[in-house]
Amino acid sequence: MKSTKRYEIYRTAIAIGIALLLGYILILVTVFPDGDMAFAEKMRAAFKEANESFKTFLLSPILKQRSGEWVFNLRGFIQWINESVPIIITGLAVSLIFTAKHFNIGAEGQLFLGAAIATGAAIYFPSIPIITPILVILIASLVGAGWSAIPGYLKSKWNASEVVTSLMLNYVALYMGLFIIKTFLRDPNAGQLVSLKFSDSASLFLLNSRYRWHSGILIALALSFALWFVMKKTTWGYKVRLIGNNKHFAYYSGINTQKTFFQVHLLSGAIAGTAGIIELLGYYGRFVWLYSPGYGWDGIIIATLARNNPIYVPIAALFLSYIRVGAKTMGRYTNIPPEMVSILQATIILLVTAEAFLSQMRQRAIEKEARSTEEAIAGGDANE
């Protein structure tokens, strides 16, 4: 098992390395100069600009240049951490449902509808410090759980494909959420479709008020640890993992698989439902989305990179938000489009999920571990 885990770490690291190399090549092609220069001069100019752009891409979330020296970039760092919060939470929700080998991809709708309905509570609830944000987040969580329960119930009762039902419900949640904001919660004095501002007591505690570093990261990390504990240290988590490995074996072992499936959908939806409102409470102070923010889809990428392990989800989310912030900064200072990150994401996911990628390395690692175990057993027998 150790060799398998080591293999997965190596494979993920190599996939990221290949993706970054591909990113560098794309930058090099993008900045390759036109004109009547000699080819060698063009290459030198292209490498020089590509190196500068790539350095900005890799370092800008934590470092910036001031008077010719690299110094800590507090603003970029806070942006990096803040952007990781919602995708950590959706990554946890998706990793839970994927562990049970169910493919409810409705996290996007759950977080959107949860945020839209909880917005009403954030605006009109009595202002009670600490209590109000907790109640608002709980409401979003309940909405997410209820929305996720629909495909969960249909799957458990009639074996309806949760992929289709959850996907279709994403669109229903989007338009239902926009209807709620537009009809009941819209700020008529704003120049665009946004909600009224949340009450002051509904906002999350700020770790840095200048750049609005909110405490959502602490909630996300606490959720990660809590879900890891549930999945690794409790009987219920063991049931979910067993069902994911072999649902027929789990069923004939006496586990109520349909009931457990439904519970997984509820818990996953409850987690996903909080992702949107936590960002709104912490950063924006009102509902601002006119379309789906895409965090639910990011959760699928995060869960895949983390191999559905809750304790690895924050690492994967921090990596993804890091390269996104780096790409945005690079886009501001160069002609490189930040959408390049989408290509990097696709490359990483393709290589990480491709079972044949580096499969020989895995086979050699397993054989080596088997030989070591066999030699250890043989040595023990000889000593006896």
C-alpha positions as CSV (number, residue, x, y, z in Angstrom):
1,M,0.0,0.0,0.0
2,K,2.9,2.3,0.7
3,S,4.3,1.8,-2.7
4,T,0.9,2.6,-4.3
5,K,0.6,5.9,-2.3
6,R,4.1,6.8,-3.2
7,Y,3.4,6.0,-6.9
8,E,0.3,8.2,-6.8
9,I,2.3,11.1,-5.4
10,Y,5.1,10.6,-8.0
11,R,2.5,10.4,-10.8
12,T,0.7,13.6,-9.7
13,A,4.0,15.5,-9.3
14,I,5.1,14.3,-12.8
15,A,1.7,15.3,-14.3
16,I,2.0,18.8,-12.8
17,G,5.6,19.0,-14.0
18,I,4.5,18.1,-17.6
19,A,1.6,20.5,-17.4
20,L,4.0,23.4,-16.3
21,L,6.4,22.5,-19.1
22,L,3.5,22.6,-21.6
23,G,2.6,26.0,-20.1
24,Y,6.1,27.3,-20.7
25,I,6.1,26.1,-24.3
26,L,2.7,27.8,-24.9
27,I,4.1,31.1,-23.4
28,L,7.2,30.7,-25.6
29,V,5.0,30.3,-28.7
30,T,2.8,33.2,-27.7
31,V,5.7,35.7,-27.2
32,F,7.7,34.6,-30.3
33,P,8.4,37.9,-32.1
34,D,7.4,38.8,-35.6
35,G,9.5,41.0,-37.9
36,D,12.7,40.7,-40.0
37,M,15.0,39.7,-37.2
38,A,17.3,36.7,-37.5
39,F,15.9,33.5,-36.2
40,A,18.5,33.2,-33.5
41,E,17.7,36.7,-32.2
42,K,14.0,35.9,-32.3
43,M,14.7,32.8,-30.1
44,R,16.7,34.8,-27.7
45,A,14.0,37.5,-27.4
46,A,11.3,34.8,-27.0
47,F,13.2,32.9,-24.3
48,K,13.9,36.1,-22.4
49,E,10.3,37.2,-22.4
50,A,9.0,33.7,-21.7
51,N,11.3,33.4,-18.7
52,E,10.1,36.7,-17.3
53,S,6.4,35.8,-17.9
54,F,6.8,32.4,-16.4
55,K,8.6,33.8,-13.4
56,T,5.7,36.2,-12.9
57,F,3.3,33.3,-13.3
58,L,5.1,31.1,-10.7
59,L,6.0,33.8,-8.1
60,S,3.5,36.6,-8.3
61,P,1.0,35.1,-5.8
62,I,3.6,35.4,-3.0
63,L,6.3,37.7,-4.3
64,K,6.3,41.0,-6.2
65,Q,9.1,43.2,-7.5
66,R,9.7,46.5,-5.8
67,S,12.7,48.7,-6.8
68,G,14.3,45.8,-8.6
69,E,13.9,43.4,-5.6
70,W,11.5,40.6,-4.9
71,V,9.4,41.3,-1.7
72,F,6.5,39.5,-0.1
73,N,3.2,40.1,-1.9
74,L,0.6,40.3,0.8
75,R,-2.2,41.3,-1.5
76,G,-1.5,38.4,-3.9
77,F,-1.1,36.0,-1.0
78,I,-4.5,36.9,0.5
79,Q,-6.1,36.7,-3.0
80,W,-4.6,33.2,-3.3
81,I,-6.0,32.1,0.0
82,N,-9.4,33.7,-0.4
83,E,-9.9,32.1,-3.8
84,S,-9.0,28.7,-2.5
85,V,-11.8,28.7,0.1
86,P,-14.9,27.9,-2.0
87,I,-13.1,25.3,-4.0
88,I,-11.8,23.6,-0.9
89,I,-15.3,23.2,0.3
90,T,-16.7,22.0,-3.0
91,G,-13.7,19.7,-3.4
92,L,-14.7,18.1,0.0
93,A,-18.3,17.7,-1.1
94,V,-17.4,16.0,-4.4
95,S,-14.7,13.8,-2.8
96,L,-17.3,12.5,-0.4
97,I,-19.8,11.6,-3.1
98,F,-17.0,10.2,-5.3
99,T,-15.8,8.0,-2.5
100,A,-19.1,6.2,-2.5
101,K,-18.7,5.8,-6.3
102,H,-21.7,8.0,-6.9
103,F,-21.4,10.8,-9.4
104,N,-23.7,13.6,-8.1
105,I,-22.3,16.6,-9.9
106,G,-24.8,19.0,-8.5
107,A,-22.4,20.9,-6.2
108,E,-22.7,23.9,-8.5
109,G,-26.4,24.2,-8.1
110,Q,-26.3,23.4,-4.4
111,L,-23.9,26.2,-3.6
112,F,-25.7,28.7,-5.8
113,L,-29.2,28.1,-4.5
114,G,-27.9,27.8,-0.9
115,A,-26.2,31.2,-1.3
116,A,-29.3,32.8,-2.8
117,I,-31.7,31.7,-0.1
118,A,-29.2,32.3,2.7
119,T,-28.8,35.8,1.3
120,G,-32.3,36.7,2.6
121,A,-31.3,35.6,6.1
122,A,-28.0,37.6,5.9
123,I,-30.0,40.7,5.0
124,Y,-33.0,40.5,7.3
125,F,-32.0,38.4,10.3
126,P,-31.6,40.3,13.6
127,S,-28.0,41.5,14.0
128,I,-26.4,39.2,16.6
129,P,-22.6,39.0,16.3
130,I,-21.2,35.5,15.8
131,I,-24.7,33.9,15.9
132,T,-26.0,35.5,12.7
133,P,-23.2,34.2,10.3
134,I,-23.5,30.7,11.9
135,L,-27.3,30.7,11.3
136,V,-26.8,32.0,7.7
137,I,-24.3,29.3,6.9
138,L,-26.5,26.6,8.5
139,I,-29.4,27.7,6.3
140,A,-27.3,27.5,3.2
141,S,-26.1,24.1,4.3
142,L,-29.7,22.9,4.8
143,V,-30.7,24.2,1.3
144,G,-27.7,22.4,-0.2
145,A,-28.6,19.2,1.6
146,G,-32.2,19.4,0.5
147,W,-31.2,20.1,-3.1
148,S,-28.8,17.2,-3.1
149,A,-31.5,14.9,-1.6
150,I,-33.5,15.0,-4.8
151,P,-31.0,13.1,-7.0
152,G,-30.1,11.0,-3.9
153,Y,-33.8,10.0,-3.4
154,L,-34.4,9.3,-7.1
155,K,-31.2,7.1,-7.2
156,S,-32.1,5.2,-4.1
157,K,-35.8,4.8,-4.9
158,W,-35.8,4.3,-8.7
159,N,-32.2,3.9,-9.6
160,A,-32.4,7.1,-11.7
161,S,-29.0,8.3,-13.0
162,E,-27.7,10.8,-10.5
163,V,-25.4,12.3,-13.2
164,V,-28.4,13.3,-15.3
165,T,-30.7,14.5,-12.4
166,S,-28.0,16.5,-10.6
167,L,-26.8,18.1,-13.9
168,M,-30.3,19.2,-14.8
169,L,-31.0,20.5,-11.3
170,N,-27.9,22.8,-11.6
171,Y,-29.8,24.8,-14.2
172,V,-33.0,24.8,-12.2
173,A,-31.0,26.1,-9.1
174,L,-29.3,28.8,-11.2
175,Y,-32.5,30.3,-12.5
176,M,-34.4,29.8,-9.3
177,G,-31.6,31.6,-7.4
178,L,-31.6,34.5,-9.8
179,F,-35.4,34.7,-9.6
180,I,-35.2,35.0,-5.8
181,I,-32.5,37.7,-5.9
182,K,-34.2,39.6,-8.6
183,T,-37.7,39.4,-7.2
184,F,-37.2,39.7,-3.4
185,L,-33.7,40.8,-2.5
186,R,-32.5,43.1,-5.3
187,D,-30.8,46.4,-4.4
188,P,-32.8,48.9,-6.5
189,N,-30.0,51.5,-6.1
190,A,-27.3,49.4,-7.5
191,G,-26.4,49.6,-11.2
192,Q,-26.6,45.9,-11.7
193,L,-28.4,42.8,-10.4
194,V,-27.0,42.4,-6.9
195,S,-28.7,41.9,-3.6
196,L,-29.1,44.3,-0.8
197,K,-26.0,44.5,1.4
198,F,-25.7,42.0,4.2
199,S,-26.0,43.3,7.8
200,D,-22.7,44.0,9.4
201,S,-23.0,41.3,12.0
202,A,-23.5,38.7,9.2
203,S,-20.0,39.2,7.8
204,L,-17.2,36.8,8.7
205,F,-14.4,37.8,10.9
206,L,-11.6,39.5,8.9
207,L,-8.0,38.4,9.4
208,N,-6.9,41.4,7.3
209,S,-9.4,44.2,6.7
210,R,-7.3,46.1,4.1
211,Y,-7.4,43.2,1.6
212,R,-10.4,41.5,3.1
213,W,-8.7,38.3,4.2
214,H,-11.7,36.5,5.7
215,S,-11.9,33.6,8.1
216,G,-13.4,31.3,5.6
217,I,-10.1,29.5,5.2
218,L,-10.3,28.5,8.9
219,I,-13.8,27.1,8.3
220,A,-12.7,25.2,5.1
221,L,-9.7,23.7,6.9
222,A,-11.9,22.7,9.9
223,L,-14.3,21.0,7.5
224,S,-11.5,19.2,5.8
225,F,-10.2,17.7,9.1
226,A,-13.8,16.9,10.3
227,L,-14.6,15.1,7.0
228,W,-11.2,13.2,7.2
229,F,-12.0,12.1,10.7
230,V,-15.5,11.0,9.7
231,M,-14.3,9.0,6.7
232,K,-11.2,7.4,8.4
233,K,-12.1,7.0,12.0
234,T,-15.9,6.3,12.2
235,T,-18.0,3.3,11.3
236,W,-20.1,5.3,9.0
237,G,-17.1,6.4,7.0
238,Y,-15.9,2.8,6.8
239,K,-19.3,1.8,5.4
240,V,-19.1,4.6,2.7
241,R,-15.6,3.5,1.7
242,L,-16.6,-0.2,1.6
243,I,-19.6,0.6,-0.6
244,G,-17.4,2.6,-2.9
245,N,-15.0,-0.3,-3.2
246,N,-17.6,-3.0,-3.7
247,K,-21.3,-2.2,-3.1
248,H,-22.4,-5.8,-3.6
249,F,-20.0,-7.0,-1.0
250,A,-21.1,-4.2,1.3
251,Y,-24.8,-5.2,0.8
252,Y,-24.2,-8.9,1.5
253,S,-22.2,-7.9,4.6
254,G,-25.4,-6.4,6.0
255,I,-24.9,-2.7,5.2
256,N,-28.0,-0.8,4.1
257,T,-26.4,0.5,0.9
258,Q,-29.4,2.5,-0.3
259,K,-29.8,4.3,3.1
260,T,-26.1,5.0,3.2
261,F,-26.1,6.3,-0.4
262,F,-28.9,8.8,0.5
263,Q,-27.0,9.9,3.6
264,V,-23.9,10.6,1.5
265,H,-25.9,12.7,-0.9
266,L,-27.3,14.7,2.1
267,L,-23.9,15.3,3.7
268,S,-22.3,16.2,0.4
269,G,-25.0,18.7,-0.4
270,A,-24.8,20.2,3.1
271,I,-21.1,20.8,2.6
272,A,-21.4,22.1,-0.9
273,G,-24.3,24.4,0.1
274,T,-21.9,26.4,2.4
275,A,-19.3,27.1,-0.3
276,G,-21.0,30.1,-1.9
277,I,-22.4,31.9,1.1
278,I,-19.0,31.7,3.0
279,E,-17.4,33.6,0.1
280,L,-20.2,36.1,-0.1
281,L,-20.2,36.7,3.7
282,G,-16.4,37.0,3.8
283,Y,-15.5,38.9,0.7
284,Y,-18.4,40.6,-1.2
285,G,-20.9,41.4,1.5
286,R,-23.9,40.8,-0.8
287,F,-25.0,38.4,-3.5
288,V,-23.2,39.4,-6.7
289,W,-23.4,36.4,-9.1
290,L,-25.2,36.7,-12.4
291,Y,-24.2,33.3,-13.5
292,S,-22.7,30.1,-11.9
293,P,-19.3,30.8,-10.4
294,G,-18.0,27.4,-11.4
295,Y,-16.8,26.3,-8.0
296,G,-18.8,23.1,-8.2
297,W,-17.0,22.1,-11.4
298,D,-13.7,23.1,-9.8
299,G,-14.6,20.7,-6.9
300,I,-14.5,17.8,-9.4
301,I,-10.9,18.8,-10.4
302,I,-9.9,19.1,-6.7
303,A,-11.4,15.8,-5.7
304,T,-9.7,14.1,-8.6
305,L,-6.3,15.6,-7.8
306,A,-6.7,14.8,-4.1
307,R,-7.8,11.2,-4.9
308,N,-10.9,11.8,-2.8
309,N,-8.9,12.1,0.4
310,P,-10.3,15.0,2.4
311,I,-6.9,15.8,4.0
312,Y,-5.4,16.3,0.6
313,V,-8.2,18.5,-0.7
314,P,-6.9,21.8,0.7
315,I,-3.5,21.1,-0.9
316,A,-5.0,20.5,-4.3
317,A,-7.3,23.5,-4.0
318,L,-4.4,25.8,-2.9
319,F,-2.4,24.6,-5.9
320,L,-5.2,25.3,-8.3
321,S,-5.9,28.7,-6.9
322,Y,-2.2,29.5,-6.9
323,I,-1.8,28.9,-10.6
324,R,-5.0,30.9,-11.3
325,V,-3.8,33.9,-9.3
326,G,-0.4,33.6,-11.0
327,A,-2.0,33.5,-14.4
328,K,-4.2,36.5,-13.7
329,T,-1.2,38.5,-12.6
330,M,0.8,37.4,-15.6
331,G,-2.1,38.4,-17.8
332,R,-2.1,41.9,-16.4
333,Y,1.6,42.5,-17.1
334,T,2.1,40.6,-20.3
335,N,0.1,39.6,-23.4
336,I,-0.3,36.0,-22.2
337,P,-4.0,35.2,-21.7
338,P,-4.8,33.8,-18.2
339,E,-7.0,31.2,-19.9
340,M,-3.8,29.3,-20.3
341,V,-4.5,27.8,-16.9
342,S,-7.4,25.9,-18.4
343,I,-5.0,24.0,-20.6
344,L,-2.8,23.3,-17.6
345,Q,-5.8,22.0,-15.7
346,A,-6.9,19.8,-18.5
347,T,-3.4,18.4,-18.9
348,I,-3.0,17.6,-15.2
349,I,-6.4,15.9,-15.0
350,L,-5.8,13.9,-18.2
351,L,-2.5,12.6,-16.9
352,V,-3.7,12.0,-13.3
353,T,-6.8,10.1,-14.4
354,A,-5.1,8.1,-17.2
355,E,-4.6,4.7,-15.6
356,A,-1.9,3.7,-18.1
357,F,0.2,6.8,-17.4
358,L,3.4,5.5,-15.7
359,S,1.7,2.2,-15.0
360,Q,5.0,0.4,-15.4
361,M,6.4,2.4,-12.5
362,R,3.5,1.2,-10.4
363,Q,4.0,-2.4,-11.4
364,R,7.7,-2.2,-10.5
365,A,6.9,-0.6,-7.1
366,I,4.3,-3.3,-6.3
367,E,6.7,-6.1,-7.3
368,K,9.5,-4.5,-5.2
369,E,7.3,-4.3,-2.2
370,A,6.1,-7.9,-2.7
371,R,9.7,-9.1,-2.9
372,S,10.7,-7.2,0.3
373,T,7.7,-8.6,2.1
374,E,8.5,-12.1,0.9
375,E,12.2,-11.8,2.0
376,A,11.1,-10.5,5.4
377,I,8.8,-13.5,5.9
378,A,11.5,-15.9,4.7
379,G,14.1,-14.3,7.1
380,G,11.6,-14.6,10.0
381,D,11.0,-18.3,9.3
382,A,14.8,-18.9,9.0
383,N,15.4,-17.3,12.4
384,E,12.7,-19.5,14.0
